[in-house]
mmCIF file of C-alpha atoms and ligand atoms in Angstrom:
data_model
loop_
_atom_site.group_PDB
_atom_site.id
_atom_site.type_symbol
_atom_site.label_atom_id
_atom_site.label_comp_id
_atom_site.label_asym_id
_atom_site.label_seq_id
_atom_site.Cartn_x
_atom_site.Cartn_y
_atom_site.Cartn_z
ATOM 1 C CA MET A 129 159.919 66.195 70.778
ATOM 2 C CA ASN A 130 156.672 66.729 68.604
ATOM 3 C CA ARG A 131 157.455 69.302 66.001
ATOM 4 C CA ALA A 132 155.028 69.335 62.649
ATOM 5 C CA ILE A 133 158.002 71.441 60.549
ATOM 6 C CA VAL A 134 161.345 70.493 60.240
ATOM 7 C CA PHE A 135 163.797 73.148 59.923
ATOM 8 C CA PRO A 136 166.773 72.998 57.919
ATOM 9 C CA LYS A 137 169.988 72.508 59.631
ATOM 10 C CA SER A 138 171.962 75.704 58.748
ATOM 11 C CA GLY A 139 171.139 78.414 61.541
ATOM 12 C CA ARG A 140 170.799 81.278 58.893
ATOM 13 C CA ILE A 141 168.405 79.662 56.776
ATOM 14 C CA LYS A 142 166.152 78.713 59.514
ATOM 15 C CA TYR A 143 166.204 82.405 60.442
ATOM 16 C CA LEU A 144 165.545 83.160 57.147
ATOM 17 C CA PHE A 145 162.586 81.055 57.179
ATOM 18 C CA LEU A 146 160.860 81.641 59.935
ATOM 19 C CA ALA A 147 161.314 85.594 59.015
ATOM 20 C CA LEU A 148 159.577 84.603 55.910
ATOM 21 C CA ALA A 149 156.865 82.619 57.942
ATOM 22 C CA ALA A 150 155.984 85.836 60.356
ATOM 23 C CA CYS A 151 156.104 88.090 57.226
ATOM 24 C CA PHE A 152 153.277 85.786 55.769
ATOM 25 C CA VAL A 153 151.305 85.522 58.979
ATOM 26 C CA ILE A 154 151.138 89.365 59.283
ATOM 27 C CA VAL A 155 150.190 90.120 55.931
ATOM 28 C CA PHE A 156 147.941 87.875 55.822
ATOM 29 C CA THR A 157 145.711 88.824 59.249
ATOM 30 C CA ILE A 158 146.293 92.132 58.163
ATOM 31 C CA ALA A 159 144.708 91.860 54.441
ATOM 32 C CA SER A 160 142.355 89.377 56.227
ATOM 33 C CA TYR A 161 141.147 92.004 58.757
ATOM 34 C CA ALA A 162 140.963 94.850 55.950
ATOM 35 C CA TRP A 163 138.733 92.789 54.296
ATOM 36 C CA LEU A 164 136.702 92.151 57.108
ATOM 37 C CA HIS A 165 136.246 95.542 58.089
ATOM 38 C CA PRO A 166 135.708 98.614 56.567
ATOM 39 C CA TRP A 167 138.817 100.692 56.062
ATOM 40 C CA HIS A 168 137.720 103.863 58.747
ATOM 41 C CA ASP A 169 137.288 101.315 60.854
ATOM 42 C CA VAL A 170 140.645 100.216 61.100
ATOM 43 C CA GLY A 171 141.994 103.279 60.316
ATOM 44 C CA LEU A 172 143.776 101.835 57.359
ATOM 45 C CA SER A 173 144.887 104.153 54.395
ATOM 46 C CA VAL A 174 142.744 103.333 51.103
ATOM 47 C CA PRO A 175 145.189 102.687 48.646
ATOM 48 C CA PHE A 176 145.978 99.774 51.323
ATOM 49 C CA GLN A 177 142.487 97.892 50.901
ATOM 50 C CA SER A 178 142.609 98.870 47.169
ATOM 51 C CA PHE A 179 145.204 97.372 46.465
ATOM 52 C CA PHE A 180 144.725 94.110 47.937
ATOM 53 C CA PHE A 181 140.765 94.044 47.101
ATOM 54 C CA SER A 182 139.866 96.271 44.799
ATOM 55 C CA LYS A 183 136.364 96.277 44.236
ATOM 56 C CA SER A 184 135.748 98.367 41.547
ATOM 57 C CA THR A 185 136.746 97.796 37.533
ATOM 58 C CA SER A 186 139.080 100.626 38.046
ATOM 59 C CA GLY A 187 141.217 102.495 40.593
ATOM 60 C CA VAL A 188 139.857 105.949 39.934
ATOM 61 C CA VAL A 189 136.646 104.878 41.909
ATOM 62 C CA SER A 190 137.837 103.315 45.010
ATOM 63 C CA THR A 191 139.097 106.942 45.798
ATOM 64 C CA ALA A 192 135.305 107.417 46.544
ATOM 65 C CA TRP A 193 136.655 105.646 50.086
ATOM 66 C CA ASN A 194 138.804 109.188 50.728
ATOM 67 C CA GLU A 195 138.326 111.709 53.151
ATOM 68 C CA SER A 196 136.873 113.896 50.719
ATOM 69 C CA LEU A 197 134.961 111.187 48.834
ATOM 70 C CA ALA A 198 136.522 111.773 45.593
ATOM 71 C CA PHE A 199 135.981 115.484 45.258
ATOM 72 C CA GLY A 200 138.274 117.920 45.893
ATOM 73 C CA GLU A 201 137.420 118.813 49.175
ATOM 74 C CA VAL A 202 134.183 118.878 50.844
ATOM 75 C CA LEU A 203 132.860 122.196 52.108
ATOM 76 C CA TYR A 204 129.788 122.874 54.155
ATOM 77 C CA ILE A 205 127.817 126.295 54.820
ATOM 78 C CA SER A 206 127.084 127.312 58.713
ATOM 79 C CA MET A 207 126.249 130.407 60.031
ATOM 80 C CA PRO A 208 128.913 131.520 62.553
ATOM 81 C CA TYR A 209 126.772 131.362 65.795
ATOM 82 C CA ARG A 210 125.307 127.982 64.849
ATOM 83 C CA THR A 211 128.000 126.348 66.655
ATOM 84 C CA ASP A 212 125.250 123.254 67.637
ATOM 85 C CA ARG A 213 125.173 122.557 64.262
ATOM 86 C CA GLN A 214 129.258 122.839 63.380
ATOM 87 C CA ASP A 215 129.165 120.181 66.772
ATOM 88 C CA ALA A 216 126.808 117.775 64.985
ATOM 89 C CA MET A 217 128.260 117.779 61.580
ATOM 90 C CA ASP A 218 132.324 117.712 63.288
ATOM 91 C CA LEU A 219 130.850 114.329 65.226
ATOM 92 C CA LEU A 220 128.932 113.025 62.190
ATOM 93 C CA SER A 221 132.086 113.605 59.500
ATOM 94 C CA SER A 222 134.875 112.234 61.754
ATOM 95 C CA MET A 223 132.738 108.969 62.077
ATOM 96 C CA SER A 224 131.826 108.765 58.696
ATOM 97 C CA GLY A 225 135.662 109.076 57.645
ATOM 98 C CA ILE A 226 135.337 112.578 55.796
ATOM 99 C CA LYS A 227 136.939 115.796 56.367
ATOM 100 C CA LEU A 228 134.968 119.205 56.193
ATOM 101 C CA THR A 229 135.872 122.813 55.560
ATOM 102 C CA LEU A 230 133.656 125.471 56.849
ATOM 103 C CA ILE A 231 132.137 128.228 54.604
ATOM 104 C CA GLU A 232 130.831 131.011 56.746
ATOM 105 C CA GLY A 233 127.477 131.496 56.204
ATOM 106 C CA VAL A 234 126.516 135.249 55.473
ATOM 107 C CA SER A 235 123.223 137.245 57.021
ATOM 108 C CA GLY A 236 121.186 139.403 54.355
ATOM 109 C CA ASP A 237 121.865 142.412 56.677
ATOM 110 C CA ASP A 238 125.373 142.031 56.196
ATOM 111 C CA ILE A 239 125.241 142.577 52.017
ATOM 112 C CA ASN A 240 125.805 146.267 50.945
ATOM 113 C CA ALA A 241 123.113 147.130 48.903
ATOM 114 C CA LYS A 242 125.707 148.047 46.100
ATOM 115 C CA ALA A 243 127.190 144.376 46.579
ATOM 116 C CA VAL A 244 123.140 142.967 45.484
ATOM 117 C CA PRO A 245 123.250 141.463 42.134
ATOM 118 C CA ASP A 246 121.572 143.933 39.671
ATOM 119 C CA ASN A 247 117.584 143.706 39.825
ATOM 120 C CA ALA A 248 117.859 141.079 42.346
ATOM 121 C CA ASP A 249 114.682 142.159 44.655
ATOM 122 C CA LEU A 250 114.918 139.749 47.360
ATOM 123 C CA LYS A 251 114.324 139.491 51.546
ATOM 124 C CA PRO A 252 117.850 139.631 53.336
ATOM 125 C CA SER A 253 117.700 136.115 54.589
ATOM 126 C CA VAL A 254 117.328 134.770 50.886
ATOM 127 C CA LEU A 255 119.911 137.053 49.851
ATOM 128 C CA GLY A 256 122.320 135.870 52.695
ATOM 129 C CA CYS A 257 121.485 132.333 51.811
ATOM 130 C CA TRP A 258 122.769 133.264 48.040
ATOM 131 C CA ARG A 259 125.659 134.873 49.324
ATOM 132 C CA ALA A 260 126.923 131.952 50.879
ATOM 133 C CA HIS A 261 126.586 129.457 47.906
ATOM 134 C CA ALA A 262 128.271 132.126 46.199
ATOM 135 C CA ASP A 263 131.311 132.338 48.395
ATOM 136 C CA ALA A 264 131.529 128.084 48.058
ATOM 137 C CA TRP A 265 131.906 128.933 44.312
ATOM 138 C CA ARG A 266 134.505 131.220 44.819
ATOM 139 C CA TYR A 267 136.736 128.752 47.407
ATOM 140 C CA VAL A 268 136.577 125.943 44.448
ATOM 141 C CA ILE A 269 137.565 128.625 42.341
ATOM 142 C CA ASP A 270 140.032 130.582 44.197
ATOM 143 C CA ASN A 271 141.650 126.731 45.564
ATOM 144 C CA ASN A 272 141.587 125.762 41.891
ATOM 145 C CA LEU A 273 139.904 122.623 42.929
ATOM 146 C CA GLU A 274 138.743 120.185 39.813
ATOM 147 C CA THR A 275 135.655 119.682 41.986
ATOM 148 C CA ALA A 276 134.040 120.209 45.479
ATOM 149 C CA LEU A 277 130.852 118.932 47.334
ATOM 150 C CA ILE A 278 129.069 121.494 49.080
ATOM 151 C CA LEU A 279 126.785 121.043 52.077
ATOM 152 C CA GLU A 280 124.404 122.577 54.517
ATOM 153 C CA ASP A 281 124.986 122.267 58.047
ATOM 154 C CA ASP A 282 121.623 120.068 58.911
ATOM 155 C CA ILE A 283 122.192 117.246 57.103
ATOM 156 C CA ASP A 284 122.128 113.187 57.290
ATOM 157 C CA TRP A 285 123.128 110.697 55.120
ATOM 158 C CA ASP A 286 123.658 107.048 55.089
ATOM 159 C CA LYS A 287 126.290 105.418 56.928
ATOM 160 C CA ASN A 288 127.507 103.964 53.806
ATOM 161 C CA ILE A 289 128.296 106.742 52.471
ATOM 162 C CA HIS A 290 131.896 105.862 50.480
ATOM 163 C CA GLN A 291 130.477 102.563 49.039
ATOM 164 C CA ILE A 292 127.315 104.775 47.674
ATOM 165 C CA PHE A 293 129.872 106.825 46.143
ATOM 166 C CA GLN A 294 132.036 104.359 44.844
ATOM 167 C CA ASP A 295 129.237 103.161 43.633
ATOM 168 C CA LEU A 296 127.991 106.616 41.758
ATOM 169 C CA SER A 297 131.571 106.807 40.691
ATOM 170 C CA VAL A 298 131.234 103.657 38.841
ATOM 171 C CA GLN A 299 128.101 105.035 36.977
ATOM 172 C CA MET A 300 129.506 108.236 36.267
ATOM 173 C CA GLN A 301 132.854 106.600 34.685
ATOM 174 C CA ASN A 302 130.646 104.578 32.310
ATOM 175 C CA ASN A 303 128.052 107.407 32.082
ATOM 176 C CA LYS A 304 125.616 106.939 28.962
ATOM 177 C CA LEU A 305 123.974 110.261 29.084
ATOM 178 C CA ARG A 306 127.340 112.438 28.750
ATOM 179 C CA LEU A 307 127.801 114.284 25.027
ATOM 180 C CA ASP A 308 130.947 113.283 24.361
ATOM 181 C CA PRO A 309 133.484 110.261 25.239
ATOM 182 C CA PRO A 310 135.518 110.940 28.559
ATOM 183 C CA THR A 311 139.036 111.799 28.282
ATOM 184 C CA ASP A 312 141.906 109.879 29.734
ATOM 185 C CA HIS A 313 142.102 112.472 31.999
ATOM 186 C CA GLU A 314 138.713 111.779 33.359
ATOM 187 C CA ARG A 315 139.360 108.110 33.142
ATOM 188 C CA THR A 316 142.122 108.241 35.249
ATOM 189 C CA SER A 317 141.732 111.013 37.562
ATOM 190 C CA ALA A 318 138.347 112.504 37.954
ATOM 191 C CA PRO A 319 136.036 109.367 39.693
ATOM 192 C CA TYR A 320 133.133 111.164 38.722
ATOM 193 C CA GLY A 321 134.082 112.558 35.296
ATOM 194 C CA LEU A 322 133.829 116.406 34.509
ATOM 195 C CA ASP A 323 131.027 116.664 31.932
ATOM 196 C CA TRP A 324 128.966 118.487 34.212
ATOM 197 C CA ASP A 325 128.573 121.774 35.947
ATOM 198 C CA ILE A 326 126.641 120.616 38.940
ATOM 199 C CA LEU A 327 125.899 117.299 40.145
ATOM 200 C CA LEU A 328 122.601 117.346 42.608
ATOM 201 C CA MET A 329 122.439 114.979 45.597
ATOM 202 C CA GLY A 330 120.961 116.716 48.125
ATOM 203 C CA GLN A 331 117.510 118.088 46.660
ATOM 204 C CA CYS A 332 114.295 118.159 48.253
ATOM 205 C CA LEU A 333 112.955 117.173 44.715
ATOM 206 C CA ASP A 334 113.602 117.136 41.273
ATOM 207 C CA MET A 335 111.494 117.238 38.207
ATOM 208 C CA ALA A 336 112.981 115.587 34.841
ATOM 209 C CA ASN A 337 112.594 117.525 31.666
ATOM 210 C CA PRO A 338 109.056 116.050 30.529
ATOM 211 C CA GLN A 339 110.619 116.297 26.832
ATOM 212 C CA ARG A 340 113.300 113.990 27.635
ATOM 213 C CA LEU A 341 112.457 111.114 29.991
ATOM 214 C CA ASP A 342 114.726 109.099 27.758
ATOM 215 C CA LEU A 343 117.594 110.456 29.230
ATOM 216 C CA VAL A 344 117.974 108.257 32.892
ATOM 217 C CA GLN A 345 120.651 105.590 33.931
ATOM 218 C CA VAL A 346 119.377 103.459 36.127
ATOM 219 C CA TYR A 347 121.293 101.021 38.703
ATOM 220 C CA ASP A 348 121.518 98.855 41.237
ATOM 221 C CA ASP A 349 122.492 100.207 44.888
ATOM 222 C CA PRO A 350 122.551 97.964 47.812
ATOM 223 C CA ASN A 351 122.215 101.070 50.172
ATOM 224 C CA VAL A 352 118.856 102.515 48.174
ATOM 225 C CA PRO A 353 116.317 103.642 51.038
ATOM 226 C CA SER A 354 112.889 101.134 50.965
ATOM 227 C CA ARG A 355 109.724 101.966 49.137
ATOM 228 C CA LYS A 356 108.410 103.362 52.783
ATOM 229 C CA ASP A 357 111.402 105.612 53.591
ATOM 230 C CA THR A 358 111.258 107.093 50.056
ATOM 231 C CA GLN A 359 109.121 110.390 49.973
ATOM 232 C CA GLU A 360 106.084 110.476 47.860
ATOM 233 C CA VAL A 361 108.055 113.517 45.318
ATOM 234 C CA PHE A 362 110.783 111.321 44.799
ATOM 235 C CA LEU A 363 108.610 107.707 44.141
ATOM 236 C CA LYS A 364 106.764 110.159 41.658
ATOM 237 C CA GLN A 365 110.231 111.354 39.430
ATOM 238 C CA MET A 366 111.580 107.445 39.740
ATOM 239 C CA GLU A 367 108.045 107.043 38.219
ATOM 240 C CA ASP A 368 108.534 109.565 35.397
ATOM 241 C CA LEU A 369 111.647 108.156 34.484
ATOM 242 C CA GLY A 370 110.432 104.271 34.493
ATOM 243 C CA VAL A 371 111.478 102.512 37.836
ATOM 244 C CA ALA A 372 108.494 101.528 39.931
ATOM 245 C CA GLY A 373 106.991 98.331 41.314
ATOM 246 C CA ASP A 374 109.768 96.041 42.707
ATOM 247 C CA ASP A 375 112.455 97.976 41.324
ATOM 248 C CA VAL A 376 112.080 100.737 44.344
ATOM 249 C CA GLY A 377 114.006 100.484 47.276
ATOM 250 C CA LYS A 378 116.883 98.550 44.296
ATOM 251 C CA LYS A 379 117.629 101.321 42.143
ATOM 252 C CA ARG A 380 119.038 104.644 41.876
ATOM 253 C CA LEU A 381 118.901 106.824 39.122
ATOM 254 C CA LEU A 382 120.886 109.780 38.002
ATOM 255 C CA SER A 383 119.162 111.893 34.944
ATOM 256 C CA PRO A 384 119.704 115.488 33.504
ATOM 257 C CA ALA A 385 118.911 117.997 36.364
ATOM 258 C CA TYR A 386 116.377 120.094 35.276
ATOM 259 C CA GLY A 387 113.775 121.569 38.353
ATOM 260 C CA PRO A 388 115.709 120.758 41.688
ATOM 261 C CA ALA A 389 115.223 122.598 44.712
ATOM 262 C CA CYS A 390 116.964 123.172 47.775
ATOM 263 C CA THR A 391 120.676 122.771 48.286
ATOM 264 C CA MET A 392 121.203 120.467 51.228
ATOM 265 C CA GLY A 393 124.133 118.794 49.144
ATOM 266 C CA TYR A 394 125.701 119.400 45.377
ATOM 267 C CA ALA A 395 128.730 119.129 43.719
ATOM 268 C CA VAL A 396 130.363 121.514 41.168
ATOM 269 C CA THR A 397 133.077 121.247 38.910
ATOM 270 C CA ARG A 398 135.358 124.476 38.949
ATOM 271 C CA ARG A 399 133.704 125.248 35.141
ATOM 272 C CA GLY A 400 130.345 124.838 36.833
ATOM 273 C CA ALA A 401 131.522 127.170 40.013
ATOM 274 C CA GLN A 402 132.156 129.742 37.184
ATOM 275 C CA ARG A 403 129.352 129.500 35.209
ATOM 276 C CA LEU A 404 127.243 129.777 38.498
ATOM 277 C CA LEU A 405 128.934 132.862 39.319
ATOM 278 C CA LEU A 406 128.226 134.420 35.724
ATOM 279 C CA ASN A 407 124.694 133.583 35.979
ATOM 280 C CA LEU A 408 124.029 133.881 39.587
ATOM 281 C CA SER A 409 125.943 136.896 40.648
ATOM 282 C CA TYR A 410 127.449 138.801 37.505
ATOM 283 C CA MET A 411 124.591 138.513 35.177
ATOM 284 C CA GLY A 412 122.131 138.932 38.026
ATOM 285 C CA LEU A 413 119.989 137.197 40.491
ATOM 286 C CA ARG A 414 116.438 136.113 39.631
ATOM 287 C CA GLY A 415 115.474 134.435 42.754
ATOM 288 C CA PRO A 416 116.344 132.341 45.554
ATOM 289 C CA VAL A 417 119.594 130.678 44.913
ATOM 290 C CA ASP A 418 118.205 126.990 44.263
ATOM 291 C CA ASN A 419 115.046 127.873 42.170
ATOM 292 C CA ASP A 420 117.625 130.527 39.908
ATOM 293 C CA MET A 421 119.853 127.162 39.645
ATOM 294 C CA ALA A 422 116.778 125.257 38.499
ATOM 295 C CA TRP A 423 116.006 127.705 36.365
ATOM 296 C CA THR A 424 119.570 128.429 34.594
ATOM 297 C CA LEU A 425 119.484 124.638 33.944
ATOM 298 C CA GLN A 426 116.014 124.514 31.846
ATOM 299 C CA ASP A 427 117.187 127.424 30.109
ATOM 300 C CA GLY A 428 120.120 125.331 29.505
ATOM 301 C CA LYS A 429 123.020 127.888 30.662
ATOM 302 C CA ILE A 430 124.633 124.808 33.158
ATOM 303 C CA ARG A 431 124.434 121.510 33.034
ATOM 304 C CA GLY A 432 124.091 119.294 35.819
ATOM 305 C CA TYR A 433 122.862 115.554 36.725
ATOM 306 C CA THR A 434 120.513 114.746 39.605
ATOM 307 C CA VAL A 435 121.041 111.463 41.729
ATOM 308 C CA THR A 436 117.806 109.813 43.054
ATOM 309 C CA PRO A 437 116.522 109.163 45.852
ATOM 310 C CA PRO A 438 119.293 111.805 47.251
ATOM 311 C CA LEU A 439 122.291 110.944 48.916
ATOM 312 C CA PHE A 440 121.719 113.803 51.611
ATOM 313 C CA THR A 441 118.804 114.519 53.154
ATOM 314 C CA ALA A 442 117.876 117.145 56.272
ATOM 315 C CA TRP A 443 117.799 115.951 59.518
ATOM 316 C CA ARG A 444 115.129 117.772 61.563
ATOM 317 C CA VAL A 445 114.855 118.243 64.994
ATOM 318 C CA GLY A 446 111.551 120.331 64.974
ATOM 319 C CA GLY A 447 111.283 124.419 66.718
ATOM 320 C CA GLN A 448 112.911 127.248 65.452
ATOM 321 C CA LYS A 449 116.480 125.239 65.296
ATOM 322 C CA ASP A 450 115.416 123.838 61.511
ATOM 323 C CA SER A 451 116.170 127.369 59.644
ATOM 324 C CA ASP A 452 118.318 129.818 59.755
ATOM 325 C CA ASN A 453 116.867 131.876 56.403
ATOM 326 C CA VAL A 454 113.423 131.950 57.383
ATOM 327 C CA THR A 455 112.088 134.634 60.226
ATOM 328 C CA PRO A 456 111.687 132.274 63.271
ATOM 329 C CA ASP A 457 108.435 131.971 63.945
ATOM 330 C CA GLN A 458 108.166 133.334 67.632
ATOM 331 C CA ASN A 459 105.306 130.602 68.381
ATOM 332 C CA GLN A 460 107.472 127.913 68.062
ATOM 333 C CA PRO A 461 109.999 127.132 70.716
ATOM 334 C CA ILE A 462 113.601 126.935 70.312
ATOM 335 C CA VAL A 463 114.004 123.451 71.150
ATOM 336 C CA GLY A 464 111.353 120.978 69.093
ATOM 337 C CA LYS A 465 112.271 116.985 69.600
ATOM 338 C CA GLY A 466 115.868 118.185 69.679
ATOM 339 C CA ASN A 467 118.877 115.668 67.969
ATOM 340 C CA LYS A 468 117.689 112.778 70.405
ATOM 341 C CA GLY A 469 114.190 113.262 68.898
ATOM 342 C CA GLY A 470 115.435 114.259 65.082
ATOM 343 C CA THR A 471 114.497 112.143 62.169
ATOM 344 C CA SER A 472 115.706 112.334 58.447
ATOM 345 C CA ARG A 473 114.043 110.848 55.151
ATOM 346 C CA ASN A 474 115.312 108.828 52.160
ATOM 347 C CA LEU A 475 118.070 106.832 54.132
ATOM 348 C CA LYS A 476 118.457 103.307 54.135
ATOM 349 C CA SER A 477 120.596 103.658 57.525
ATOM 350 C CA SER A 478 120.828 107.008 58.847
ATOM 351 C CA ALA A 479 124.378 107.963 59.857
ATOM 352 C CA ARG A 480 122.856 110.343 62.598
ATOM 353 C CA ILE A 481 121.821 107.076 64.420
ATOM 354 C CA ALA A 482 124.313 104.950 63.555
ATOM 355 C CA MET A 483 126.915 107.365 65.098
ATOM 356 C CA VAL A 484 125.137 107.547 68.245
ATOM 357 C CA LYS A 485 124.978 103.784 68.541
ATOM 358 C CA GLU A 486 128.771 103.231 68.078
ATOM 359 C CA LEU A 487 129.586 105.866 70.220
ATOM 360 C CA GLU A 488 127.481 104.333 73.198
ATOM 361 C CA MET A 489 129.040 102.624 76.242
ATOM 362 C CA HIS A 490 127.873 100.972 79.324
ATOM 363 C CA ASN A 491 131.208 101.671 81.363
ATOM 364 C CA TRP A 492 129.900 100.394 84.852
ATOM 365 C CA VAL A 493 127.827 97.246 83.327
ATOM 366 C CA ASP A 494 131.243 96.291 81.900
ATOM 367 C CA TYR A 495 133.055 96.766 85.349
ATOM 368 C CA ASN A 496 130.043 94.719 86.975
ATOM 369 C CA ASN A 497 129.789 92.151 84.432
ATOM 370 C CA ARG A 498 134.081 91.113 84.810
ATOM 371 C CA GLY A 499 133.097 91.583 88.160
ATOM 372 C CA THR A 500 135.084 92.656 91.860
ATOM 373 C CA VAL A 501 138.726 92.688 91.846
ATOM 374 C CA GLU A 502 138.791 89.998 94.423
ATOM 375 C CA GLU A 503 136.859 87.576 91.791
ATOM 376 C CA GLN A 504 138.912 88.647 89.749
ATOM 377 C CA LYS A 505 141.855 87.086 91.652
ATOM 378 C CA GLU A 506 139.967 83.833 92.383
ATOM 379 C CA LYS A 507 139.229 83.305 88.776
ATOM 380 C CA GLY A 508 142.967 83.597 88.055
ATOM 381 C CA LYS A 509 143.519 80.848 90.742
ATOM 382 C CA SER A 510 141.258 78.335 89.476
HETATM 383 C C1 NAG B 102 140.122 112.086 46.944
HETATM 384 O O1 NAG B 102 140.334 111.844 45.893
HETATM 385 C C2 NAG B 102 140.083 112.577 45.007
HETATM 386 C C3 NAG B 102 140.079 112.344 43.687
HETATM 387 O O2 NAG B 102 140.958 111.521 43.116
HETATM 388 C C4 NAG B 102 141.050 113.591 44.982
HETATM 389 O O3 NAG B 102 141.221 114.868 44.110
HETATM 390 C C5 NAG B 102 141.104 114.179 46.133
HETATM 391 O O4 NAG B 102 142.404 115.094 46.734
HETATM 392 C C6 NAG B 102 141.463 113.431 47.201
HETATM 393 N N1 NAG B 102 141.208 113.694 49.044
HETATM 394 C C7 NAG B 102 141.822 113.314 49.923
HETATM 395 C C8 NAG B 102 141.468 113.924 51.313
HETATM 396 O O5 NAG B 102 143.067 112.605 49.609
HETATM 397 C C1 NAG B 103 123.524 133.525 32.280
HETATM 398 O O1 NAG B 103 124.517 133.065 31.197
HETATM 399 C C2 NAG B 103 124.639 133.555 29.593
HETATM 400 C C3 NAG B 103 126.239 133.191 29.446
HETATM 401 O O2 NAG B 103 126.656 132.018 29.482
HETATM 402 C C4 NAG B 103 123.611 134.458 29.085
HETATM 403 O O3 NAG B 103 123.792 134.180 27.764
HETATM 404 C C5 NAG B 103 122.522 134.212 29.560
HETATM 405 O O4 NAG B 103 121.158 135.610 29.490
HETATM 406 C C6 NAG B 103 122.321 134.595 31.378
HETATM 407 N N1 NAG B 103 121.255 133.962 32.043
HETATM 408 C C7 NAG B 103 120.492 134.932 32.658
HETATM 409 C C8 NAG B 103 119.415 134.941 33.122
HETATM 410 O O5 NAG B 103 121.074 135.898 33.306
#
């Protein structure tokens, strides 16, 4: 007999040896599979992958691969009647390995006049939008979350979102813009630090403080959109902060938030949620929620950072479906291009486009390629 390995004579040692060899093969196979596949494709828990192959400098940043992207929770705001968008968000988030908690949007007409912040003279739709965000801040406070990511329901993100957030976490763990060194708790348990109130990642524009253009942290990110996929407003801001030429399409920027607009995706700390509720409810409301956020940042009453280009962007489908807070233009059709023709910008690889591809199948083509049962039998014989 031709044996490569000669087992020891004793039966027991032989089985022990076999068991050890089998263990080694199993561990090696699983480990190499985990290495070759992102964890969410394999369904492995993250600590497993980080145990074998920590890609990061410290363990805390690898929690970006968890279901809440290393935040306490991921919340998203959606009007109760927009079940179409909720379907989309469930699909998108499940395909990306993210767990979402719904915060129901509010119609401005349902807000009692006494509940409107002092001196807020705003249209009901604008008030409704503010109310939904204020409810999200309250959720953070009531659930004692250290941080939360707050999203709107009409967005898209990159299919490598976990990697992007791990890269961001590395930067925030080594944040040169912060005023005080991180505490031990921040180093071990707060992937993005806790020195901020608000972290803007889904703005439709921001403007850096013209007096402090020195405050910027530039970093390599292989998942940054190319120049042609980046909107002019972000190219402009990058240029103001010293990123131009060949660096566009390679670098992302972290800078103090100063003049952001839109609230498609941002994170708050618990302290941030309290400060927002103080300044944008208790003290009054000076304008639409995003404008007042920007003014409060400019007043220096809250501290924030902005990520440019942003990580969350609008998924646009055309027609009345694109907005819930401006009165629908009756001349527009309800359905425009639809989700099939929808588009987003500022992303290298749209997760919405990727998810459609990933779920696509051609069942009958696959059956036909395999041939008839008869043909199968013939193959089996030969
Ligand atoms: C993800 O990690 C963060 C930070 O370490 C943690 O607060 C959060 O609870 C984790 N989320 C899940 C779903 O495990
Ligand atoms: C925001 O809150 C601070 C208190 O922290 C207060 O001094 C400031 O006047 C408030 N701003 C507005 C516009 O209400």
